PDB file of C-alpha atoms in Angstrom:
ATOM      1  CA  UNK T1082     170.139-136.148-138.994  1.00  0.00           C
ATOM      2  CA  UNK T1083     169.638-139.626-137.460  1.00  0.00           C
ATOM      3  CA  UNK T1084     166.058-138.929-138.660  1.00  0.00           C
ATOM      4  CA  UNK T1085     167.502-138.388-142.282  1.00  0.00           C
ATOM      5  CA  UNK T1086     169.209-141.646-142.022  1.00  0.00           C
ATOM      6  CA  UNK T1087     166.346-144.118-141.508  1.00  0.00           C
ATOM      7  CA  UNK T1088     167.491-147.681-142.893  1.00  0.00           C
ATOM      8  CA  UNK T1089     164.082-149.930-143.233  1.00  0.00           C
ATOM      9  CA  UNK T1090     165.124-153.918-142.685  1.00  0.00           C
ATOM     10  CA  UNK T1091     163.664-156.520-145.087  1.00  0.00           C
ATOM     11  CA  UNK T1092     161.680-157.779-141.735  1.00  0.00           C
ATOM     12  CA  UNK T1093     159.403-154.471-141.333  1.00  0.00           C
ATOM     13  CA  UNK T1094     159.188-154.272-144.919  1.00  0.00           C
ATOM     14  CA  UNK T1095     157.721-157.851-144.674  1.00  0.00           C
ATOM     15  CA  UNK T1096     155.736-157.460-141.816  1.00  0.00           C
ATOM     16  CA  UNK T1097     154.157-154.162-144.447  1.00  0.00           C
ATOM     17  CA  UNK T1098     153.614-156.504-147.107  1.00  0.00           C
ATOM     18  CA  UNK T1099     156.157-154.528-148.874  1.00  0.00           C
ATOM     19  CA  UNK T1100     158.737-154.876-151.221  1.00  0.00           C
ATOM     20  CA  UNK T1101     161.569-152.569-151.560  1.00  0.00           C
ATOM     21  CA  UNK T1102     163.116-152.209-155.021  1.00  0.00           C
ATOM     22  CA  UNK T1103     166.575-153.410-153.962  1.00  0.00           C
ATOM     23  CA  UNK T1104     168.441-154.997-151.067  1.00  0.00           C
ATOM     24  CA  UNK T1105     171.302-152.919-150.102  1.00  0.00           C
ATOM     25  CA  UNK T1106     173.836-155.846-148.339  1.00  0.00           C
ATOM     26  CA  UNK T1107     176.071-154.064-146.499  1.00  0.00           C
ATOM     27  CA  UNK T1108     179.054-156.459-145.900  1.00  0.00           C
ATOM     28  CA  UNK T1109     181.031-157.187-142.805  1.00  0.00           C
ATOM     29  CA  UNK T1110     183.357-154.379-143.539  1.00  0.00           C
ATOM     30  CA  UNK T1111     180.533-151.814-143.995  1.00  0.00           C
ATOM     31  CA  UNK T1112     179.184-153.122-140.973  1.00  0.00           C
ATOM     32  CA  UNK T1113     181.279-153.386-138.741  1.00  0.00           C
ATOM     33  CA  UNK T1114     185.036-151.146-139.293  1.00  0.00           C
ATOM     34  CA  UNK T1115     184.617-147.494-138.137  1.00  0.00           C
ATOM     35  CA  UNK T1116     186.190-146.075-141.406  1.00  0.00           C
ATOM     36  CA  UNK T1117     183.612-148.323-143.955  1.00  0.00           C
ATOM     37  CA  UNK T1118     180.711-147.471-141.953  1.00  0.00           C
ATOM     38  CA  UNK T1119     181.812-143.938-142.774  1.00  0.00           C
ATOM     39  CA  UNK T1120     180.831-145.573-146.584  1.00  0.00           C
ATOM     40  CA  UNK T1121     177.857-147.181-145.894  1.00  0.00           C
ATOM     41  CA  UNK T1122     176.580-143.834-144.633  1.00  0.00           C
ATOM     42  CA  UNK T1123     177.527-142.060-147.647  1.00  0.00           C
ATOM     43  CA  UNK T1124     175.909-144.777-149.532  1.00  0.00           C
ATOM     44  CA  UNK T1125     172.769-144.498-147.955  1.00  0.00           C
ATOM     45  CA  UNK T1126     172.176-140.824-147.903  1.00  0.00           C
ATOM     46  CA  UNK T1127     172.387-141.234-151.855  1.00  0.00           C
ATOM     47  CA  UNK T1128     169.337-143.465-151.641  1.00  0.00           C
ATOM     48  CA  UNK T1129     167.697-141.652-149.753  1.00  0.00           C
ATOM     49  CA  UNK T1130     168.662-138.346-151.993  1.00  0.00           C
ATOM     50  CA  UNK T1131     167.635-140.268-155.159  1.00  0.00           C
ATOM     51  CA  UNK T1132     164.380-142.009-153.814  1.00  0.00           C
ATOM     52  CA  UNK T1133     165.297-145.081-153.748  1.00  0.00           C
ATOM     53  CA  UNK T1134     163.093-147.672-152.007  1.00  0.00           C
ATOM     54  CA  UNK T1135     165.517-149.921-150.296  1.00  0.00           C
ATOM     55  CA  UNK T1136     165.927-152.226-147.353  1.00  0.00           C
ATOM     56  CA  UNK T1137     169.090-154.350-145.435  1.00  0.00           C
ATOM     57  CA  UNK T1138     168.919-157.602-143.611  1.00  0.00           C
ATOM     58  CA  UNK T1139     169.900-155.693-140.553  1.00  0.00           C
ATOM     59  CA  UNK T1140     171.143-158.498-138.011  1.00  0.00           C
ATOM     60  CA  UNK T1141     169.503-161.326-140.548  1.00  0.00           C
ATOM     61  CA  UNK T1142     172.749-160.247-142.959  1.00  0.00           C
ATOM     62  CA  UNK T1143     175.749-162.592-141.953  1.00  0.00           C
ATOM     63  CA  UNK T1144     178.909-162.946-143.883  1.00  0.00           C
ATOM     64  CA  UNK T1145     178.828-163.989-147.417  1.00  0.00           C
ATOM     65  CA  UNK T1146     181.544-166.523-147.192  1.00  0.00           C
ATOM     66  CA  UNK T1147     184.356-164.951-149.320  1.00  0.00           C
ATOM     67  CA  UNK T1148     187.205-164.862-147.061  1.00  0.00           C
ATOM     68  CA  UNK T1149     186.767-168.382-145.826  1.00  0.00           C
ATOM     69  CA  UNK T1150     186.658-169.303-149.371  1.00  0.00           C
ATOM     70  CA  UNK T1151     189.770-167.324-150.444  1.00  0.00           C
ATOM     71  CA  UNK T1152     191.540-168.951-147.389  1.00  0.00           C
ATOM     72  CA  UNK T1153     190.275-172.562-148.684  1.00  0.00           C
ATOM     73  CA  UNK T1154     187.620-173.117-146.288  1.00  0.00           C
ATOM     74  CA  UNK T1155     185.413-174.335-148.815  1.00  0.00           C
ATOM     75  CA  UNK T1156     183.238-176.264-146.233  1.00  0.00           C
ATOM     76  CA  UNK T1157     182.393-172.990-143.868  1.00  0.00           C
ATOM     77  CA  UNK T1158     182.093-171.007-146.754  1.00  0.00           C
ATOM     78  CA  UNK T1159     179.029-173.129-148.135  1.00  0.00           C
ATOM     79  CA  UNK T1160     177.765-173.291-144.699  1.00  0.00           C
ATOM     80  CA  UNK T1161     177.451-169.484-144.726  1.00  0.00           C
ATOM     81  CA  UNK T1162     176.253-169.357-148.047  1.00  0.00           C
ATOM     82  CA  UNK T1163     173.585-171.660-147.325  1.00  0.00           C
ATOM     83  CA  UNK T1164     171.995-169.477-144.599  1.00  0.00           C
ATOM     84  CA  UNK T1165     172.099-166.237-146.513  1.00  0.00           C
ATOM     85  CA  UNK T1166     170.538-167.920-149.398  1.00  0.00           C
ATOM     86  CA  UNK T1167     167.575-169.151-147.158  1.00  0.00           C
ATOM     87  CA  UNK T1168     167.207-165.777-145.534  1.00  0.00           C
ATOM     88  CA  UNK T1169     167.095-163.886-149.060  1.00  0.00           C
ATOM     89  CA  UNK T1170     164.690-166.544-150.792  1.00  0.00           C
ATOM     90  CA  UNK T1171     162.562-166.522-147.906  1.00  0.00           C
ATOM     91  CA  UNK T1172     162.307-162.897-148.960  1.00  0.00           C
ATOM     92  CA  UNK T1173     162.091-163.506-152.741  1.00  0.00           C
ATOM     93  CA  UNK T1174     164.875-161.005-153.114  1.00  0.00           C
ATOM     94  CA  UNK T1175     165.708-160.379-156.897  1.00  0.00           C
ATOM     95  CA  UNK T1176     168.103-157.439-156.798  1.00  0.00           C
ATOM     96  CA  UNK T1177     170.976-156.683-154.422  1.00  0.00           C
ATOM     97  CA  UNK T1178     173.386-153.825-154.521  1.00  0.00           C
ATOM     98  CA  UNK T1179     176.615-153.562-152.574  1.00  0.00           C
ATOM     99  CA  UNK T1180     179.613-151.413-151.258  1.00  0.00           C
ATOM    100  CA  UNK T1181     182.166-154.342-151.718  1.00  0.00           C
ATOM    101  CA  UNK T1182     183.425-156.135-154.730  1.00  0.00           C
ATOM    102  CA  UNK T1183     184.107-159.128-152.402  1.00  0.00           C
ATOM    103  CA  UNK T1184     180.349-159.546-151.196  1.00  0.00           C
ATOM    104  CA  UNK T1185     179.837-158.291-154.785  1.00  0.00           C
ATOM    105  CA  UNK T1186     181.583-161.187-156.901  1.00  0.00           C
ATOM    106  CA  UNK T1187     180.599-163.694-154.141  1.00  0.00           C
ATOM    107  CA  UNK T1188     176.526-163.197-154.243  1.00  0.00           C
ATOM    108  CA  UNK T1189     176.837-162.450-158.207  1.00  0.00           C
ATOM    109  CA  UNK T1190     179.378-165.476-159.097  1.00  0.00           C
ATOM    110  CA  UNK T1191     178.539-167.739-156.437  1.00  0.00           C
ATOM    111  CA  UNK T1192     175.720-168.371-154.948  1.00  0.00           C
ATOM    112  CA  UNK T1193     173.632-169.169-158.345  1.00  0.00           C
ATOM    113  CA  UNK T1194     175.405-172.430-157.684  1.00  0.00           C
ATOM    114  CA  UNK T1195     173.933-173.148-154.591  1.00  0.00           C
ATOM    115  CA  UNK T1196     170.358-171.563-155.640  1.00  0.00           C
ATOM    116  CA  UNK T1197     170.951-168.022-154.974  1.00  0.00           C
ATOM    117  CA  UNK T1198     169.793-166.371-157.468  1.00  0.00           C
ATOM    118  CA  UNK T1199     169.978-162.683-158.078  1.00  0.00           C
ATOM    119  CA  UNK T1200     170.344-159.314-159.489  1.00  0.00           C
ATOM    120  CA  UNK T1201     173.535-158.100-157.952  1.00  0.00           C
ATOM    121  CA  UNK T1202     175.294-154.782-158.701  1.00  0.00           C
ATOM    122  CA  UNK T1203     178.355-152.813-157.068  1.00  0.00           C
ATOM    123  CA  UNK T1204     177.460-149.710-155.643  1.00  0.00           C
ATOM    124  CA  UNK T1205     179.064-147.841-158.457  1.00  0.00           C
ATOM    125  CA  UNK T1206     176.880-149.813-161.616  1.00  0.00           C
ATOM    126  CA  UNK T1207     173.967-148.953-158.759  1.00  0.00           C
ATOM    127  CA  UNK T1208     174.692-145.208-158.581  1.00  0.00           C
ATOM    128  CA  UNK T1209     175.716-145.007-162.576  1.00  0.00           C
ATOM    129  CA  UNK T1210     172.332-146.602-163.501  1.00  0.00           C
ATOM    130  CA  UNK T1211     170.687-143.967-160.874  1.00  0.00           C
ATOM    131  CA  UNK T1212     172.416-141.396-162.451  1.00  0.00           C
ATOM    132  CA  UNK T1213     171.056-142.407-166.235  1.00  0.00           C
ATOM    133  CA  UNK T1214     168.054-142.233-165.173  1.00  0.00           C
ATOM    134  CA  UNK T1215     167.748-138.963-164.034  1.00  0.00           C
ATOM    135  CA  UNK T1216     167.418-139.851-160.385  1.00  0.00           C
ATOM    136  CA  UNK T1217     170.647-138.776-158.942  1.00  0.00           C
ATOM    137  CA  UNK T1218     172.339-135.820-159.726  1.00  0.00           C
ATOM    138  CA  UNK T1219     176.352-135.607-160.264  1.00  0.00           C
ATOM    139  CA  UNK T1220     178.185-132.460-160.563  1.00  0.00           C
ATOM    140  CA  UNK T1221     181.316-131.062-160.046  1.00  0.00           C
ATOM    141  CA  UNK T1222     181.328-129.784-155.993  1.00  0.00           C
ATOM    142  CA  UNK T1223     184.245-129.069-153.851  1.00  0.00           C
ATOM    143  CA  UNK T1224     186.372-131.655-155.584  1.00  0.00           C
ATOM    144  CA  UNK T1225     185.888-130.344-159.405  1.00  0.00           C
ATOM    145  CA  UNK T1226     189.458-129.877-160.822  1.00  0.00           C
ATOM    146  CA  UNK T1227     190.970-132.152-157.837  1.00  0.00           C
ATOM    147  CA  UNK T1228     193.605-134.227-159.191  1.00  0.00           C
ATOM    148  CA  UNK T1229     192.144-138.161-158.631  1.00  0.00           C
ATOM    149  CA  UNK T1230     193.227-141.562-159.359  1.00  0.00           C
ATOM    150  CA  UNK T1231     190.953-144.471-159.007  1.00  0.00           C
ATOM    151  CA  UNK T1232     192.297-147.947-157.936  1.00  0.00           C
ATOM    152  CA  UNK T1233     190.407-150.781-159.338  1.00  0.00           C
ATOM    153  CA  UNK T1234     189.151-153.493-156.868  1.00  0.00           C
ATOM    154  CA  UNK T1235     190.622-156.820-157.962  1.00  0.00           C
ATOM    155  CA  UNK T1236     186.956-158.195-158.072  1.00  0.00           C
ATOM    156  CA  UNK T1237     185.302-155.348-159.313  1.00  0.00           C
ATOM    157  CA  UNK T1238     187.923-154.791-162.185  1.00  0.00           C
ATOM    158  CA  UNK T1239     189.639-157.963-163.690  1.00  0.00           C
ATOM    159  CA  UNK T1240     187.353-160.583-162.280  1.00  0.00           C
ATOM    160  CA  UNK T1241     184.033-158.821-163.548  1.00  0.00           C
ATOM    161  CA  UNK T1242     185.071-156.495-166.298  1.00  0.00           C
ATOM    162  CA  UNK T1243     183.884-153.444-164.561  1.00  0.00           C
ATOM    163  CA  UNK T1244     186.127-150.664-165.270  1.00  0.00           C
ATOM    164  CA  UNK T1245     183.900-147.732-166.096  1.00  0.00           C
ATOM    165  CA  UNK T1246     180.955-147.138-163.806  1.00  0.00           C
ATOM    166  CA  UNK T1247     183.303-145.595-161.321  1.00  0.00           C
ATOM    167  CA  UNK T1248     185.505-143.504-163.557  1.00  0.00           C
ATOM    168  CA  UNK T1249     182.441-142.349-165.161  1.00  0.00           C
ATOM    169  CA  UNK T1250     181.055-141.074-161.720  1.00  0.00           C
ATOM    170  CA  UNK T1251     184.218-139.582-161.006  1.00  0.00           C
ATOM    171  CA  UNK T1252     184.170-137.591-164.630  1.00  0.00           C
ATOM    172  CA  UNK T1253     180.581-136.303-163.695  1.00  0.00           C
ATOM    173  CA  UNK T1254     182.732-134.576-160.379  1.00  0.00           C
ATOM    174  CA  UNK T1255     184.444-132.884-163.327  1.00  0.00           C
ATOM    175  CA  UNK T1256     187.743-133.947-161.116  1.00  0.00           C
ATOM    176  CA  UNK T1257     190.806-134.174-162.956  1.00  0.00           C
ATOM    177  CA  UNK T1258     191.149-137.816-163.413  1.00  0.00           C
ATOM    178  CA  UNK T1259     194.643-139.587-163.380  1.00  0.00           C
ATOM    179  CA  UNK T1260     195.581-143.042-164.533  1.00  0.00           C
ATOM    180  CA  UNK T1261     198.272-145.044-162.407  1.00  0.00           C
ATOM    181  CA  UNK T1262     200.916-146.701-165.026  1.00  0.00           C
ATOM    182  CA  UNK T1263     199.141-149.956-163.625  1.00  0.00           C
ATOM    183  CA  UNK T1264     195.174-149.544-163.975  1.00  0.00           C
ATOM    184  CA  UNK T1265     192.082-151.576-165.455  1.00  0.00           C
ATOM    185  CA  UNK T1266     192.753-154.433-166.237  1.00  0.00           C
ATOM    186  CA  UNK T1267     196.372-155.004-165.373  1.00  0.00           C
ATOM    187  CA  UNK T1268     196.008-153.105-162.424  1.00  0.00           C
ATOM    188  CA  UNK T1269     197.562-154.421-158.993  1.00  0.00           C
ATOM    189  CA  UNK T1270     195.721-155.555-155.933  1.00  0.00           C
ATOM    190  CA  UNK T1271     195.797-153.675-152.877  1.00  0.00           C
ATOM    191  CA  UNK T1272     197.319-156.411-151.050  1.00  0.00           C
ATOM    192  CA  UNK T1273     193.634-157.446-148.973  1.00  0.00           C
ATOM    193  CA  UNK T1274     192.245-160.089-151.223  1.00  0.00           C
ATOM    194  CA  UNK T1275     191.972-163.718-150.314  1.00  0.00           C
ATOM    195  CA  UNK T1276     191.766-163.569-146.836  1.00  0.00           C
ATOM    196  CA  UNK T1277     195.135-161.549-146.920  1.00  0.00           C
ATOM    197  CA  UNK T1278     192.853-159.236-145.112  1.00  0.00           C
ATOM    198  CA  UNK T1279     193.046-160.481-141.615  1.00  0.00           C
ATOM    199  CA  UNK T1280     196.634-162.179-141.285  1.00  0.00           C
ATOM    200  CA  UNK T1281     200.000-160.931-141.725  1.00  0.00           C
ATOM    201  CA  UNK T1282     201.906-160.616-144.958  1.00  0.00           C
ATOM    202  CA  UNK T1283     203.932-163.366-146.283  1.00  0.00           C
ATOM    203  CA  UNK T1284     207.790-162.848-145.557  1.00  0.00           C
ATOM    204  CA  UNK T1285     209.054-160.213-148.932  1.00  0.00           C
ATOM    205  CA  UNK T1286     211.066-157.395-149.266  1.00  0.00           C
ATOM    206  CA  UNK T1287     207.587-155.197-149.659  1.00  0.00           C
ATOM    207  CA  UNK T1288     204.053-155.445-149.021  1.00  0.00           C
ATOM    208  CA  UNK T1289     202.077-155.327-151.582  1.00  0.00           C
ATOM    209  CA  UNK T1290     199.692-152.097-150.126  1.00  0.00           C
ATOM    210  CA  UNK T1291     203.143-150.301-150.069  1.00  0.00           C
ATOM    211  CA  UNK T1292     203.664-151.013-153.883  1.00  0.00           C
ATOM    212  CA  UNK T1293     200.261-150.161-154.671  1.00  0.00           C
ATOM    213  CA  UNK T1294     200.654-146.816-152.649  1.00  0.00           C
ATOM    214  CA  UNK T1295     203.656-145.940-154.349  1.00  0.00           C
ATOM    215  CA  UNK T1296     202.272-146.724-157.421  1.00  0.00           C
ATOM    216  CA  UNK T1297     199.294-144.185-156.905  1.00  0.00           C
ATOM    217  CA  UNK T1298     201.437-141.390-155.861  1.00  0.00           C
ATOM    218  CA  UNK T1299     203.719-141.369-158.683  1.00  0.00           C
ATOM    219  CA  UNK T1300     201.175-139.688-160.315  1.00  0.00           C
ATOM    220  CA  UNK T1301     200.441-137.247-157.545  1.00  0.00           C
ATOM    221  CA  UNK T1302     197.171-136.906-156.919  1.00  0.00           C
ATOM    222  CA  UNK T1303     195.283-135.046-153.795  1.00  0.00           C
ATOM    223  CA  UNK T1304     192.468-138.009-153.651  1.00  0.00           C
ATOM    224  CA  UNK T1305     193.322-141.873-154.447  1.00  0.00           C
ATOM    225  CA  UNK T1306     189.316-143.112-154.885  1.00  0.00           C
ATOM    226  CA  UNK T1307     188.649-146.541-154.401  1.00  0.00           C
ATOM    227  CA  UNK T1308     185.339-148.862-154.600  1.00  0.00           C
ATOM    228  CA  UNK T1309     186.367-151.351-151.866  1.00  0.00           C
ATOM    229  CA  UNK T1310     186.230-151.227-147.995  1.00  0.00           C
ATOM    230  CA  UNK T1311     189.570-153.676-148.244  1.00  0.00           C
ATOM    231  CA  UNK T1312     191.405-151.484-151.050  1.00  0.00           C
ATOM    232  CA  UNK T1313     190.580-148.786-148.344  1.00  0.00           C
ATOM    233  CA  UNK T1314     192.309-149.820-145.267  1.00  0.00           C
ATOM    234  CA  UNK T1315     195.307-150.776-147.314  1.00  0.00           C
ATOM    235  CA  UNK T1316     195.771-147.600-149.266  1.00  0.00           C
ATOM    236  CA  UNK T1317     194.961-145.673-146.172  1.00  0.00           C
ATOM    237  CA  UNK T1318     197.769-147.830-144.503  1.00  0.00           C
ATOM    238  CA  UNK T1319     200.237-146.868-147.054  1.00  0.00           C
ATOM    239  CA  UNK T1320     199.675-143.390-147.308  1.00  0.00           C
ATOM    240  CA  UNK T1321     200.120-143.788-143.357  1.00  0.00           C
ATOM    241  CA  UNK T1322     203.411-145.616-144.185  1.00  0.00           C
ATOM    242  CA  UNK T1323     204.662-143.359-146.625  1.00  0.00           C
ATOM    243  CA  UNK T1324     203.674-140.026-144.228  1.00  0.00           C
ATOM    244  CA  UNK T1325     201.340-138.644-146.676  1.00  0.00           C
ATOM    245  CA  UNK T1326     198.119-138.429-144.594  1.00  0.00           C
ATOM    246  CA  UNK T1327     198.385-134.395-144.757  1.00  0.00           C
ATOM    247  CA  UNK T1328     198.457-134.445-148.683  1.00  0.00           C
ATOM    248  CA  UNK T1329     196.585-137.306-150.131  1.00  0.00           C
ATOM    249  CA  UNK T1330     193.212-138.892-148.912  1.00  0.00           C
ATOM    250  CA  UNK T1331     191.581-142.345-149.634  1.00  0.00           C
ATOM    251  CA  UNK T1332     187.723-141.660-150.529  1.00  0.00           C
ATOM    252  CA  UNK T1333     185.383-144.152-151.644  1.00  0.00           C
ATOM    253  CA  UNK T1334     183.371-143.030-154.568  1.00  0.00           C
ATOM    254  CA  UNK T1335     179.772-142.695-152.943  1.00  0.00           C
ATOM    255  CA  UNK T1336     181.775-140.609-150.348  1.00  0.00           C
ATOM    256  CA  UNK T1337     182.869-138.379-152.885  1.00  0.00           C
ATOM    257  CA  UNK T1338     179.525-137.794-154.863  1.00  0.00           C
ATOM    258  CA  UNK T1339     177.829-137.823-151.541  1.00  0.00           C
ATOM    259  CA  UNK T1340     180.548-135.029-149.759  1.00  0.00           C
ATOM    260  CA  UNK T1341     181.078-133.162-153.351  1.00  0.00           C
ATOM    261  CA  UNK T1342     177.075-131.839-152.427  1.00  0.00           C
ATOM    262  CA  UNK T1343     177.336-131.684-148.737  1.00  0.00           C
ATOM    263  CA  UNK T1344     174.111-134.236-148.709  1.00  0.00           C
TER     264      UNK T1344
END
């Protein structure tokens, strides 16, 4: 299996004279937390499944910047920026897919500003366009008729109008899909974004993970799917909270098309 699971870095593709069709940046999160990894696996077996020629920075990949920007250090943040955006030029990198709306909005939104320019796509747009194209295949597995509700990622969903790549993978599942009574684009945030991610809450009678939790399992479902490593760990943390770790699992969505066919 560890065979299966070869991940080329831009550096032997370069030392090739290759180029691989996309740059898969695989975030801090994906990187580095035991449960996102679990993702970036996932992830990457669909690549591999669906032939696609791809490549990561390996240890050349260093934050993006977007939680020292969220926090308002707007001085680190372009120092970080800066070095990626040296690293992928030097490369003459053109399209970059990733696991996490945060690297996601970040590289898209950006870094054009500081002369990073780029093709970048969520995982989900990734796997959707794979999927129109005949080069993945998405059917209903062990999870068809599995009652699902999707949480939007903040930056996936209201700050870049992307709403229907995941449902749409999740439809091809043939789950049963479930709306939350706050979804799209007035959905709520999981509580992680702008550097919320690595300090304690604010002082409140709830945290916000706990209202999002609560939120998703008014409508009961057996999966809550998310696109986010962030929107993970929080929904994970309230299902913890609320006891429900028996009855209701977090997936990510390339987990679920990548566990519905045992790849």
């Amino acid at each position: 299996m560890a065979e299966a699971l070869k991940v080329p870095t831009m550096a032997e593709y370069m030392a090739e004279g290759k180029k691989p069709e996309v740059l898969f940046w695989v975030g801090c999160a994906g990187s580095f937390d035991d449960r996102a990894k679990k993702i970036t696996k996932a992830f990457v077996k669909l690549l591999h499944e669906s032939g696609v020629d791809f490549a990561v920075l390996g240890t050349e990949e260093s934050c993006t910047g977007d939680p020292a920007k969220r926090a308002g250090n707007e001085f680190l943040f372009q120092m970080q920026a800066a070095t990626n955006i040296e690293v992928l030029n030097g490369y003459e990198i053109k399209k970059v897919v990733t696991a996490c709306p945060h690297c996601f909005n970040t590289l898209k939104n950006e870094y054009p500003a500081l002369g990073g320019d780029y093709e970048v796509m969520h995982h989900t747009q990734f796997l959707k366009a794979l999927l129109n194209e005949g080069r993945l295949k998405v059917e209903g597995g062990k999870f068809k008729g599995k009652k699902i509700t999707f949480h939007d990622p903040c930056y996936l969903g209201r700050a870049n109008g992307e709403y229907e790549a995941p449902r749409d993978l999740l439809r091809k599942l043939e789950v049963e899909l479930v709306e939350m009574r706050k979804c799209k684009k007035d959905g709520l945030c999981c509580g992680a974004g702008g550097g919320q991610m690595f300090k304690e809450p604010e002082p409140g009678n709830k945290d916000v993970n706990i209202e999002r939790t609560e939120q998703a399992l008014e409508v009961q479902p057996e999966i809550i799917a998310a696109g986010c490593p962030f929107c993970n760990t929080m929904m994970t943390d309230g299902i913890k909270n609320k006891e429900k770790e028996d009855s209701v699992e977090v997936m990510d969505v390339a987990e679920l098309i990548a566990n519905a066919d045992d790849l």
